[in-house]
CSV table of C-alpha atoms and ligand atoms in Angstrom, one decimal:
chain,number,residue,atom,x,y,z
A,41,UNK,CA,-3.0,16.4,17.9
A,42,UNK,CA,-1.7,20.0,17.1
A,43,UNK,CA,-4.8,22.0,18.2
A,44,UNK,CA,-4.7,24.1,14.5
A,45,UNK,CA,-4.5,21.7,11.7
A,46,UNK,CA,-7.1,23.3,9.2
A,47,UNK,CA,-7.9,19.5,7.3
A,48,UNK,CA,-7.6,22.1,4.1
A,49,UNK,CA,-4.5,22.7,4.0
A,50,UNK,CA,-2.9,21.1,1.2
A,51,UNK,CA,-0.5,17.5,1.3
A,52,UNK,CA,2.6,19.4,1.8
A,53,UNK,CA,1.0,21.6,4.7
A,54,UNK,CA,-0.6,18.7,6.4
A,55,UNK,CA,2.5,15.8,6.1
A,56,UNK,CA,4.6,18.9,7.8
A,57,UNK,CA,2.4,19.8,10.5
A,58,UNK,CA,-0.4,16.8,11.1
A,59,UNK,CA,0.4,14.2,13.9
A,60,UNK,CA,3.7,16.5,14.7
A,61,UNK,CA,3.3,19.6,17.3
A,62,UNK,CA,5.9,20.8,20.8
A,63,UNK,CA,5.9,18.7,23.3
A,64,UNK,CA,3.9,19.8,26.4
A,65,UNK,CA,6.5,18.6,28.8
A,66,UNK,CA,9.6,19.9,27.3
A,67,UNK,CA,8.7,22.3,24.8
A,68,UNK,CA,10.6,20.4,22.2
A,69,UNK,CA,9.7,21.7,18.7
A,70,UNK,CA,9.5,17.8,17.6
A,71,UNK,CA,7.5,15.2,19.7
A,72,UNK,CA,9.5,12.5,21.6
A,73,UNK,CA,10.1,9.0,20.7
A,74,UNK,CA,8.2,7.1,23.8
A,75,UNK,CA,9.9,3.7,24.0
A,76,UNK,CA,8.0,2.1,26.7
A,77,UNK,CA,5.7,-0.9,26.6
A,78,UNK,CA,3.7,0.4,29.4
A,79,UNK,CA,1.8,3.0,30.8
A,80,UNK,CA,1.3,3.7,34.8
A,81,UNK,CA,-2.1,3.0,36.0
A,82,UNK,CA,-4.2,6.2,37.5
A,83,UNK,CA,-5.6,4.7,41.0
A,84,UNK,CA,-8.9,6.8,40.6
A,85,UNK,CA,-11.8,4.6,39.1
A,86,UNK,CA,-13.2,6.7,36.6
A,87,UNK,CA,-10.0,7.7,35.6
A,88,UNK,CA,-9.2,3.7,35.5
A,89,UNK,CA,-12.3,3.0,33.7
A,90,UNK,CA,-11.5,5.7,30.9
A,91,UNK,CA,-8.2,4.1,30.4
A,92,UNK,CA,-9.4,1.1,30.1
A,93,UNK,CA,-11.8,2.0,27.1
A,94,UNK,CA,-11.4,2.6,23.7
A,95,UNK,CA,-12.8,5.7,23.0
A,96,UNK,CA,-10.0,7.6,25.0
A,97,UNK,CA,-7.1,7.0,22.3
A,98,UNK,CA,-5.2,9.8,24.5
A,99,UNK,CA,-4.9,7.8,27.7
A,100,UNK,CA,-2.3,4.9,27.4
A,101,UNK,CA,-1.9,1.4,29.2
A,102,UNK,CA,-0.2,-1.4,26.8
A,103,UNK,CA,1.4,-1.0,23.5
A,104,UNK,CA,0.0,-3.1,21.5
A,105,UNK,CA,-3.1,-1.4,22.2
A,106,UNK,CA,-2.4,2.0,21.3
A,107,UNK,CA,0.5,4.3,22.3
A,108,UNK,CA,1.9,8.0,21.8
A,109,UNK,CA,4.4,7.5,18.9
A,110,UNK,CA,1.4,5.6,16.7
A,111,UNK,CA,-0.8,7.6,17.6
A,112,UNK,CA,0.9,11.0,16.5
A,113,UNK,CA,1.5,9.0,13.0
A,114,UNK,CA,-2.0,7.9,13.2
A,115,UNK,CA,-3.4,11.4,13.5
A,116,UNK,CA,-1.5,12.6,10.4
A,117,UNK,CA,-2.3,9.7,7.7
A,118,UNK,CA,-6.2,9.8,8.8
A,119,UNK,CA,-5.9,13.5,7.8
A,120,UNK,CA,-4.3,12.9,4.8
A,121,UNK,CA,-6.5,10.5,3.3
A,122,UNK,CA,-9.6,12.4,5.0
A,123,UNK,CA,-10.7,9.6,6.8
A,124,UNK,CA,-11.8,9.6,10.9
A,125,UNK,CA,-9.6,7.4,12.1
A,126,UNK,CA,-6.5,5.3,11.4
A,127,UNK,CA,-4.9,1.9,12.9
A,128,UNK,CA,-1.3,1.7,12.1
A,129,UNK,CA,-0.2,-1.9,12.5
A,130,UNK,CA,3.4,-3.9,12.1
A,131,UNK,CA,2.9,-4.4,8.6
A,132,UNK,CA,1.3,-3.8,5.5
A,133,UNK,CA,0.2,-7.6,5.9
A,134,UNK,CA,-0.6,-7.3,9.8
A,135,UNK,CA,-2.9,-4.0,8.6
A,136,UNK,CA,-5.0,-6.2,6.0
A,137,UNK,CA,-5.2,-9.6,8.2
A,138,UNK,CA,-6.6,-7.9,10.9
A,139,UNK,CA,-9.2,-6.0,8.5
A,140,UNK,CA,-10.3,-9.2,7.2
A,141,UNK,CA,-9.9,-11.3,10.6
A,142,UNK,CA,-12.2,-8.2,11.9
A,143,UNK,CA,-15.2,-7.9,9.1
A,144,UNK,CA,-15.5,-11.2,8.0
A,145,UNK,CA,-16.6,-14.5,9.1
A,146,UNK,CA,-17.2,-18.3,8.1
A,147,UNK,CA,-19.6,-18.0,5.3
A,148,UNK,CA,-19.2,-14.6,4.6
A,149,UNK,CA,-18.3,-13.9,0.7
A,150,UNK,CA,-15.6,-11.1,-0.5
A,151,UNK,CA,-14.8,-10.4,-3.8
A,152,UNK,CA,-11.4,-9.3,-4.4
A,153,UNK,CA,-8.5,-8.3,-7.2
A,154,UNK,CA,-7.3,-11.9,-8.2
A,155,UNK,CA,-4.4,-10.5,-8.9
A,156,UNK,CA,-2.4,-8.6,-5.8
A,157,UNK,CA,0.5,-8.3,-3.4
A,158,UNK,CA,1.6,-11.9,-3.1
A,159,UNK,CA,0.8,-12.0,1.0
A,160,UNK,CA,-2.7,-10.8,0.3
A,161,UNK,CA,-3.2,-13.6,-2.8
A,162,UNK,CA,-2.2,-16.5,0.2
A,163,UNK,CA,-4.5,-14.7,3.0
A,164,UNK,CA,-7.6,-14.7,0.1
A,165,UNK,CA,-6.6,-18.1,-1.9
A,166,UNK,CA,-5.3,-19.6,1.3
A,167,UNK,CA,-6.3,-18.9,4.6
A,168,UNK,CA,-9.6,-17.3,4.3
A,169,UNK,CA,-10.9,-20.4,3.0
A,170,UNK,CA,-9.5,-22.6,5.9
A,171,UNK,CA,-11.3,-20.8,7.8
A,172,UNK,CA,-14.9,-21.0,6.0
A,173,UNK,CA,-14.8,-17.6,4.0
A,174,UNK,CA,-16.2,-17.7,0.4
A,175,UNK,CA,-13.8,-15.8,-1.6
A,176,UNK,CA,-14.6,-15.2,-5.4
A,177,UNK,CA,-11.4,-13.4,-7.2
A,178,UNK,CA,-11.6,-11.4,-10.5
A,179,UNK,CA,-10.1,-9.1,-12.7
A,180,UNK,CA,-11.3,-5.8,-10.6
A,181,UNK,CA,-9.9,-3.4,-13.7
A,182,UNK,CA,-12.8,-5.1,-15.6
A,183,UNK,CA,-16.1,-3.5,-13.7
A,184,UNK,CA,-18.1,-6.2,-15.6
A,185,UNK,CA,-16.3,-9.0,-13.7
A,186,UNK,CA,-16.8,-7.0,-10.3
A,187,UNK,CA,-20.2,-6.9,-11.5
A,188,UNK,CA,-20.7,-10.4,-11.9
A,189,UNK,CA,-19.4,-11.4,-8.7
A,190,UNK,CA,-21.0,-9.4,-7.0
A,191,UNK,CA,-24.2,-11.3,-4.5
A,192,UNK,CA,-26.5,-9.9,-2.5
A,193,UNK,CA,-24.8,-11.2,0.0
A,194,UNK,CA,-21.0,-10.2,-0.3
A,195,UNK,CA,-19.8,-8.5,2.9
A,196,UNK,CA,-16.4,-7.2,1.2
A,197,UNK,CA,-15.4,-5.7,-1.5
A,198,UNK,CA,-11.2,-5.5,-2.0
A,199,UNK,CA,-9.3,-4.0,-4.4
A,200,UNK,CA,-5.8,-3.1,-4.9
A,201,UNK,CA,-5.3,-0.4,-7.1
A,202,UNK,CA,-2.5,0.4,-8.7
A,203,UNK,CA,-2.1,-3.5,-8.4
A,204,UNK,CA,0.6,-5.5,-7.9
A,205,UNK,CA,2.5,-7.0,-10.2
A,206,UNK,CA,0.9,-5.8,-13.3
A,207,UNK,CA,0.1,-2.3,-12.3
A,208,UNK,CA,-3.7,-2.7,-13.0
A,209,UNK,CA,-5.9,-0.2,-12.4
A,210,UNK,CA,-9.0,-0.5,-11.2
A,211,UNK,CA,-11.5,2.2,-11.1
A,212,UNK,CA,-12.4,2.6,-7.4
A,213,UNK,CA,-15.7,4.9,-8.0
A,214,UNK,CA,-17.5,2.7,-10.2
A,215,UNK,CA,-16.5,-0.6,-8.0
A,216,UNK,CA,-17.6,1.3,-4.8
A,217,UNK,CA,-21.2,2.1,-6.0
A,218,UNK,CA,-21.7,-1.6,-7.0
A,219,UNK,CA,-20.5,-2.4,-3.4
A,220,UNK,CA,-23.1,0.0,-1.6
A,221,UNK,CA,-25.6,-0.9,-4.2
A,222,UNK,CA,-25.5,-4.3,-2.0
A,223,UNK,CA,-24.0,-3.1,1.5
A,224,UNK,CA,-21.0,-4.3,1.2
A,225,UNK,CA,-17.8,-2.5,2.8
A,226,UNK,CA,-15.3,-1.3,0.2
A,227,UNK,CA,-11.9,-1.4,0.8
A,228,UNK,CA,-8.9,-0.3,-1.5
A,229,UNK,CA,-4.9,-1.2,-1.2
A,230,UNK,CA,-3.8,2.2,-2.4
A,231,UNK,CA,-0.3,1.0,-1.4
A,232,UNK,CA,0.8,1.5,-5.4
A,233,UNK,CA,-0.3,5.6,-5.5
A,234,UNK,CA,2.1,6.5,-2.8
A,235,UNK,CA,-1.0,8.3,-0.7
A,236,UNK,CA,-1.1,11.8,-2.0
A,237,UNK,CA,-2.1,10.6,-5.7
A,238,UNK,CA,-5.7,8.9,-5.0
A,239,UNK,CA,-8.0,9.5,-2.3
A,240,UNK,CA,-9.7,6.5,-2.3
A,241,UNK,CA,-12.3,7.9,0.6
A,242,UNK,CA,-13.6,10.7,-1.6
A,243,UNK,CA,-13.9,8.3,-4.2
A,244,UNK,CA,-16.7,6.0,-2.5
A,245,UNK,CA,-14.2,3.1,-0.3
A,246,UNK,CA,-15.3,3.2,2.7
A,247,UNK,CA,-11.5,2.2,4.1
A,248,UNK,CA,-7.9,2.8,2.5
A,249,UNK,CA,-5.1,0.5,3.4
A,250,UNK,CA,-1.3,1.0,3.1
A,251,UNK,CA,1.6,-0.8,3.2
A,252,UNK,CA,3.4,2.0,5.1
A,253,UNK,CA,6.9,0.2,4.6
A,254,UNK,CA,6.8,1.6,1.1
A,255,UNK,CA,6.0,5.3,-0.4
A,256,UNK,CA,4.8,6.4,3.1
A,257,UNK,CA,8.1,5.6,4.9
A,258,UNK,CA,10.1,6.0,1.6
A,259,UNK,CA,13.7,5.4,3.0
A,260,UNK,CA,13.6,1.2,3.1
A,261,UNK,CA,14.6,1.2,6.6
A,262,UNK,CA,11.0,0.1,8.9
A,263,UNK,CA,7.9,-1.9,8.4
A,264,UNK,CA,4.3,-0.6,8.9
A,265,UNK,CA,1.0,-0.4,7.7
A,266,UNK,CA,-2.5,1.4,8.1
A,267,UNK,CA,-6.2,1.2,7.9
A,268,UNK,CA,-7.7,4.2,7.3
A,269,UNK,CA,-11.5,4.5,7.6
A,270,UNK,CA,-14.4,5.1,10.0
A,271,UNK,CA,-14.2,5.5,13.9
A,272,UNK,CA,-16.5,2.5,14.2
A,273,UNK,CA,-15.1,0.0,12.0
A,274,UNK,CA,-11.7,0.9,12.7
A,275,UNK,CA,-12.5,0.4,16.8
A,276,UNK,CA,-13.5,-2.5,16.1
A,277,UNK,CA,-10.6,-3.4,13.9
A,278,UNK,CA,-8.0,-2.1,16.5
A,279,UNK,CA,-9.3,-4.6,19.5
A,280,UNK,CA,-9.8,-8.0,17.2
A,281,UNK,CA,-7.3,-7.5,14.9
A,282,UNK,CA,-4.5,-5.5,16.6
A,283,UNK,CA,-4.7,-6.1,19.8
A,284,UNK,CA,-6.0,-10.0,19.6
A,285,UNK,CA,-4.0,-10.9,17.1
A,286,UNK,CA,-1.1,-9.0,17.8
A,287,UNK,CA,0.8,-7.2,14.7
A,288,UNK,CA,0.9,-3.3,16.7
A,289,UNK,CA,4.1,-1.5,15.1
A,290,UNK,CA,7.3,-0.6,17.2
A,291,UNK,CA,6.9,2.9,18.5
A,292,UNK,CA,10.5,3.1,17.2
A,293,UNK,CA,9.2,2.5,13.5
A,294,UNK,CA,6.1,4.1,13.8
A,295,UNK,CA,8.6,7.6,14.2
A,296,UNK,CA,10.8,6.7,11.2
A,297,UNK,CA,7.7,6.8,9.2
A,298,UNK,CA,6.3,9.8,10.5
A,299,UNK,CA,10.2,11.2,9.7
A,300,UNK,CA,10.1,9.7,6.8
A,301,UNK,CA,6.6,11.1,5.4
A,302,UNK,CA,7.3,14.8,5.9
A,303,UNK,CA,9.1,14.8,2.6
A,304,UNK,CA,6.0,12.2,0.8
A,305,UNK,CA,4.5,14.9,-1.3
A,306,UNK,CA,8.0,15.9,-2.8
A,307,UNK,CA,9.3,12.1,-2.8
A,308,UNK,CA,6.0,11.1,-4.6
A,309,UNK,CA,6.1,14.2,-7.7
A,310,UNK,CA,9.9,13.1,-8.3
A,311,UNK,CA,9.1,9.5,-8.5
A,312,UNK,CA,6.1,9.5,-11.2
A,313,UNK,CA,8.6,12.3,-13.3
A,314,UNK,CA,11.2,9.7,-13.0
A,315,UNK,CA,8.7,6.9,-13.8
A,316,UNK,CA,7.0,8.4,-16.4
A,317,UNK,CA,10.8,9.7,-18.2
A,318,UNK,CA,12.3,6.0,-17.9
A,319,UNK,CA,8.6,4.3,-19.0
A,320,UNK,CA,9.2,6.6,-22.1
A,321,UNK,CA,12.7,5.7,-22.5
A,322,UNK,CA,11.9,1.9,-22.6
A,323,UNK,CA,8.8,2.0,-24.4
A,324,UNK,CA,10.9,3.5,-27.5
A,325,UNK,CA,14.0,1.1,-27.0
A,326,UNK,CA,14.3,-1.7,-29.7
A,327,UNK,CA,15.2,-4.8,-27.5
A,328,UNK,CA,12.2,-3.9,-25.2
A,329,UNK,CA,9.2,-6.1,-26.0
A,330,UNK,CA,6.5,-4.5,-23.4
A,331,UNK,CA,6.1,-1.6,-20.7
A,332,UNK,CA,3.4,-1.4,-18.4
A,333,UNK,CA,2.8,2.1,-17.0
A,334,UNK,CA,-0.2,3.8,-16.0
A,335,UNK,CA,1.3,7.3,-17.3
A,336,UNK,CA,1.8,5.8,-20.8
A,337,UNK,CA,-1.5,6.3,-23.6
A,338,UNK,CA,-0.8,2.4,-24.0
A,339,UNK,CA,-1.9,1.5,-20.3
A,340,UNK,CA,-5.5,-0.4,-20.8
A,341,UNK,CA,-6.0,1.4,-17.6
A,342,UNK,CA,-4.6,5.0,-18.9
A,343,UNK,CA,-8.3,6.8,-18.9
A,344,UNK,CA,-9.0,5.8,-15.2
A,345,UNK,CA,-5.8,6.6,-14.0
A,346,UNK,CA,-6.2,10.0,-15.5
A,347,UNK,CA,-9.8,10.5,-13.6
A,348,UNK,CA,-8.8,9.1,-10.3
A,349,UNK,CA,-4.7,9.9,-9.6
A,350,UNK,CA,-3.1,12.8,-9.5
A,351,UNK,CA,0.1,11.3,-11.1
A,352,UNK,CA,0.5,7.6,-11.9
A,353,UNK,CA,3.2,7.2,-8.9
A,354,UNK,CA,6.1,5.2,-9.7
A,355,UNK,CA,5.9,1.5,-10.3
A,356,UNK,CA,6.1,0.1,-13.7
A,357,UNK,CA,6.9,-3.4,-15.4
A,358,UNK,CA,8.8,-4.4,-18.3
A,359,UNK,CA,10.3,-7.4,-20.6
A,360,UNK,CA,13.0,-7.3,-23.3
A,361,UNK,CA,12.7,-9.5,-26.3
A,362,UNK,CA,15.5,-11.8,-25.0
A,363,UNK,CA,14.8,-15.2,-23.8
A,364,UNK,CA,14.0,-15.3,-19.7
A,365,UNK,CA,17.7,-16.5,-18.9
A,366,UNK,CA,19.1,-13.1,-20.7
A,367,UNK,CA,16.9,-11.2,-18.0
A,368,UNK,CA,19.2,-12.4,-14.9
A,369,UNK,CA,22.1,-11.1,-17.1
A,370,UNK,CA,21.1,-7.8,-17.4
A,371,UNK,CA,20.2,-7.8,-13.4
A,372,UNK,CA,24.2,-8.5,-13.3
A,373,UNK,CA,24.8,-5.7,-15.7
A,374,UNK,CA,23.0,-2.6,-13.6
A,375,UNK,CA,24.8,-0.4,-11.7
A,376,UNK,CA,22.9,1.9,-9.9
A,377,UNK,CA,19.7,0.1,-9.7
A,378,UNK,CA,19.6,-2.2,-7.0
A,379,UNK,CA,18.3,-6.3,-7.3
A,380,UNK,CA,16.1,-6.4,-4.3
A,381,UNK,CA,12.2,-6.8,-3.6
A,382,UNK,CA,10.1,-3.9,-1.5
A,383,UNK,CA,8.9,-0.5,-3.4
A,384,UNK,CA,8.6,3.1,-2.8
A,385,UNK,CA,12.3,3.6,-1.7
A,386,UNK,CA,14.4,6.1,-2.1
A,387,UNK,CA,16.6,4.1,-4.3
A,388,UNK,CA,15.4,2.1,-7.5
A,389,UNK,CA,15.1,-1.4,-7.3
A,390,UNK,CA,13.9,-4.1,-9.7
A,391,UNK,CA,12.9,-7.7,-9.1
A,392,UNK,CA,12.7,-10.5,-11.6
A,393,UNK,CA,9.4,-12.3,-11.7
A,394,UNK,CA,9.3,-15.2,-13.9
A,395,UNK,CA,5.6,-16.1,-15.0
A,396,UNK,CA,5.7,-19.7,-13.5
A,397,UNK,CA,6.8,-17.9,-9.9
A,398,UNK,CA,3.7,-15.6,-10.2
A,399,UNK,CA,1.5,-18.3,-10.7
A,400,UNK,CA,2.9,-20.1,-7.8
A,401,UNK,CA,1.7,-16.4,-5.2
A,402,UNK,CA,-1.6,-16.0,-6.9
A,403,UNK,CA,-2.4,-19.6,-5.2
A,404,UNK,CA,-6.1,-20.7,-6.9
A,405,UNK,CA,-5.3,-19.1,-10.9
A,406,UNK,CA,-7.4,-21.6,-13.4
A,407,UNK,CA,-6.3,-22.5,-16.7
A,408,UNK,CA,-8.1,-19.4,-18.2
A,409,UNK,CA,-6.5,-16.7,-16.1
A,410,UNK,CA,-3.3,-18.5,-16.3
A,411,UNK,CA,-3.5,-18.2,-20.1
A,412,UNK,CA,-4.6,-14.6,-19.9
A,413,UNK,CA,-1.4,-13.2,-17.8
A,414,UNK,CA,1.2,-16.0,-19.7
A,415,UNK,CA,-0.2,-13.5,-23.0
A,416,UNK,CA,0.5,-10.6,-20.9
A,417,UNK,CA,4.0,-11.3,-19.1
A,418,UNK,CA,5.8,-13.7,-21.5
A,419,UNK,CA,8.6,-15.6,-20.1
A,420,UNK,CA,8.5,-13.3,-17.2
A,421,UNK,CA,8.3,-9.3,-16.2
A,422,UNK,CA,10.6,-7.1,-14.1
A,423,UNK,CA,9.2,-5.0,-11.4
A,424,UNK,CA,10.8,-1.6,-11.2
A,425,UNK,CA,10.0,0.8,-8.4
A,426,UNK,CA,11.3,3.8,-10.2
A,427,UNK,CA,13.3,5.9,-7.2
A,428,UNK,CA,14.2,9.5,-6.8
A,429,UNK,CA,18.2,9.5,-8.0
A,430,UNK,CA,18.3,11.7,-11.5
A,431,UNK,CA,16.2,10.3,-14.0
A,432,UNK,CA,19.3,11.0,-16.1
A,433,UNK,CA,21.3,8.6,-14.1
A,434,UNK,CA,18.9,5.4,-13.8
A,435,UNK,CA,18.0,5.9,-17.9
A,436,UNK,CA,22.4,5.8,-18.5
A,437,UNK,CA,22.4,2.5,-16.3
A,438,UNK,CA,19.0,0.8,-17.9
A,439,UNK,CA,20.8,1.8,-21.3
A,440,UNK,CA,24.2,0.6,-20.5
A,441,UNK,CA,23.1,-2.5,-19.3
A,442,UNK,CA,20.4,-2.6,-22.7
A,443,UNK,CA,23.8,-2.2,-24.7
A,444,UNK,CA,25.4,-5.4,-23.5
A,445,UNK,CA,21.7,-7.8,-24.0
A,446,UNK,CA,21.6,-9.9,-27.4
B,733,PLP,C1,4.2,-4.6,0.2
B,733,PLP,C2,2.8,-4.6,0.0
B,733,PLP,C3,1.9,-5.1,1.0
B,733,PLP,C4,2.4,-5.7,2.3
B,733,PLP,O1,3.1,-4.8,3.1
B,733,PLP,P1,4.2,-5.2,4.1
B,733,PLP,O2,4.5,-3.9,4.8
B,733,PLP,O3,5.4,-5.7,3.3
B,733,PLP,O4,3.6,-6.2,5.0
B,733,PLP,C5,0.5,-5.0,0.8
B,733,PLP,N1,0.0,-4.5,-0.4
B,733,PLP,C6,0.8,-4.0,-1.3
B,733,PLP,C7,0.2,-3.4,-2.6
B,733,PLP,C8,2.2,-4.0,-1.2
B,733,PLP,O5,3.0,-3.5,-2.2
């Protein structure tokens, strides 16, 4: 790393300078791309040895493993969300099935958000299971519920907060002192606040994941994710789930991302401005039936967002009063906002979700939570990850389109 990064500079210091620095054998003002899958082999032992171990993250052999490109965007998002250390992996979904490949085993319990990112609802509902683990899933923006679950013997705690689809918030202070209470590890998806609005770490997890692919990366063009925590954990983490079971990141995308999150503390102000103008905008329009937004006073979750985010980022949900058939014709109607899945682009794009597909992602809902989010969503809600364009511009297409619904 860059010899001088003072950890307390702010966000817009550190996503400038941390991981970047000149490069010793050039003097390039950026660091270098190293597209190579390999590393040459000193012929000293010692040297061998310290190659071979995993305490010397400097000294290179196989990619998967570790490598320079990772490593340099490695170095910058430990320091952003204060944490010692940081895996980056392939995927937002290769960074949370190695955590829990890592820390848990057959018999182990986790309690976890029953409602999240639809790859993490099959890995909890689904896989987990087959492989012995006792999974209990709640409503994590209920404390009570979390507090219920918890036993003295849950290993895990996991919450994604905001959550996906329904923009839940959970309040990761009070959850993370009912963890420790029982030693369990905490672990928060902070995929939804784009990074620089919630420090999970200072607020009691012991470990941050991201789906790099979104806010972090910002320009929809690689995959990646990260696990941010302690040196320990995250060794551990690195050899079982990384390097066993194989999801490391492309040097290749691992540099777009570090490109991409110079600009993350600008990218991340403009999109919860946007998202909080637009969330206004629909909240007041007549053929609107509900907005969810954490920035909004109506938010169940508008209190805790206040006390743990810095803004309330950029993802929202809505449904107009129309039947569920009328939403796909307003999809046709929009102009600038593009029909595609994935979040935290630079562009705005909005996804359908029809109530009977969520049910089918969060894989083991009973009758009762069923009930509970049919009450919430209706017919179905669309997922809009508010971009960076004018707020002038996507509130003329949301209205034009508004114009043409029954
Ligand atoms: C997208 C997403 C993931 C998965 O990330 P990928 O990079 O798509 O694998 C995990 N958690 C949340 C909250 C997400 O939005």
């Amino acid at each position: 790393m860059k010899e001088n990064i003072d950890k307390q500079w702010s966000f817009d210091t550190l996503c400038v300078h941390a991981g970047e620095g000149v490069d010793t054998d050039t003097k390039a003002i950026r660091r270098p791309i190293h597209m190579a899958n390999s590393y040459e082999y000193p012929i000293d032992l010692t040297e061998l040895l310290e190659t071979l171990s995993w305490e010397h993250l400097d000294k290179f052999q196989y990619t998967r493993e570790h490598s320079p490109t990772p490593r340099h965007l490695e170095e910058r998002l430990a320091v952003l969300e204060g944490g010692e250390d940081c895996i980056v992996s392939a995927s937002g979904m290769g960074a949370i099935a190695a955590t829990f490949f890592t820390l848990l085993n057959s018999g182990d319990h986790i309690v976890a958000s029953e409602v999240s990112y639809t790859g993490t609802q099959k890995l909890l509902g689904f896989h987990l299971p087959r492989f012995g683990v006792d999974v209990s899933l709640v409503d994590t923006t209920d404390p009570q519920e979390v507090s219920h679950a918890i036993r003295k013997d849950t290993k895990v705690v996991y919450v994604e907060t905001p959550g996906n689809p329904m923009v839940g918030i959970s309040d990761i202070k009070k959850i993370s002192e009912m963890a420790h209470a029982v030693g369990a590890t905490m672990i928060v998806d902070s995929t939804w606040s784009g990074l620089i609005n919630q420090q999970p770490l200072s607020l009691g997890a012991d470990m941050v994941i991201h789906s790099a692919t979104k806010y972090i990366n910002g320009h929809g063009d690689a995959l990646g994710g990260a696990v941010i925590g302690p040196q320990k954990m995250l060794a551990d983490i690195r050899e079982y789930g990384i390097v066993h079971l194989g999801a490391c990141i492309s040097p290749f995308n691992a540099w777009l991302i570090l490109r991409g999150s110079v600009t993350l503390p600008m990218r991340m102000e403009k999109h919860s401005q946007n998202a909080l103008a637009v969330a206004s905008y629909l909240e007041s329009h007549p053929k609107v039936k509900s907005v969810t937004y954490p920035g909004l006073k109506s938010h169940p979750g508008y209190e805790v967002a206040q006390k743990q985010m810095k803004a309330p980022s950029g993802m929202l949900n809505f449904n107009l009063k129309t039947d569920m058939m009328a939403h796909f014709d307003f999809l046709k109607e929009l102009q600038l906002i593009t029909h595609a899945v994935s979040l935290g682009h630079d562009q705005s794009l909005m996804v359908y979700i029809p109530t009977e597909f969520f049910f089918e992602d969060m894989v083991v809902f009973n009758d009762a939570q069923k009930e509970k989010y049919a009450g919430l969503m209706g017919e179905g809600i669309f997922r809009f990850s508010v971009g960076i364009e004018n707020s002038e511009d996507i509130i003329a297409d949301l209205r034009q389109a508004l114009d043409k619904m029954p």
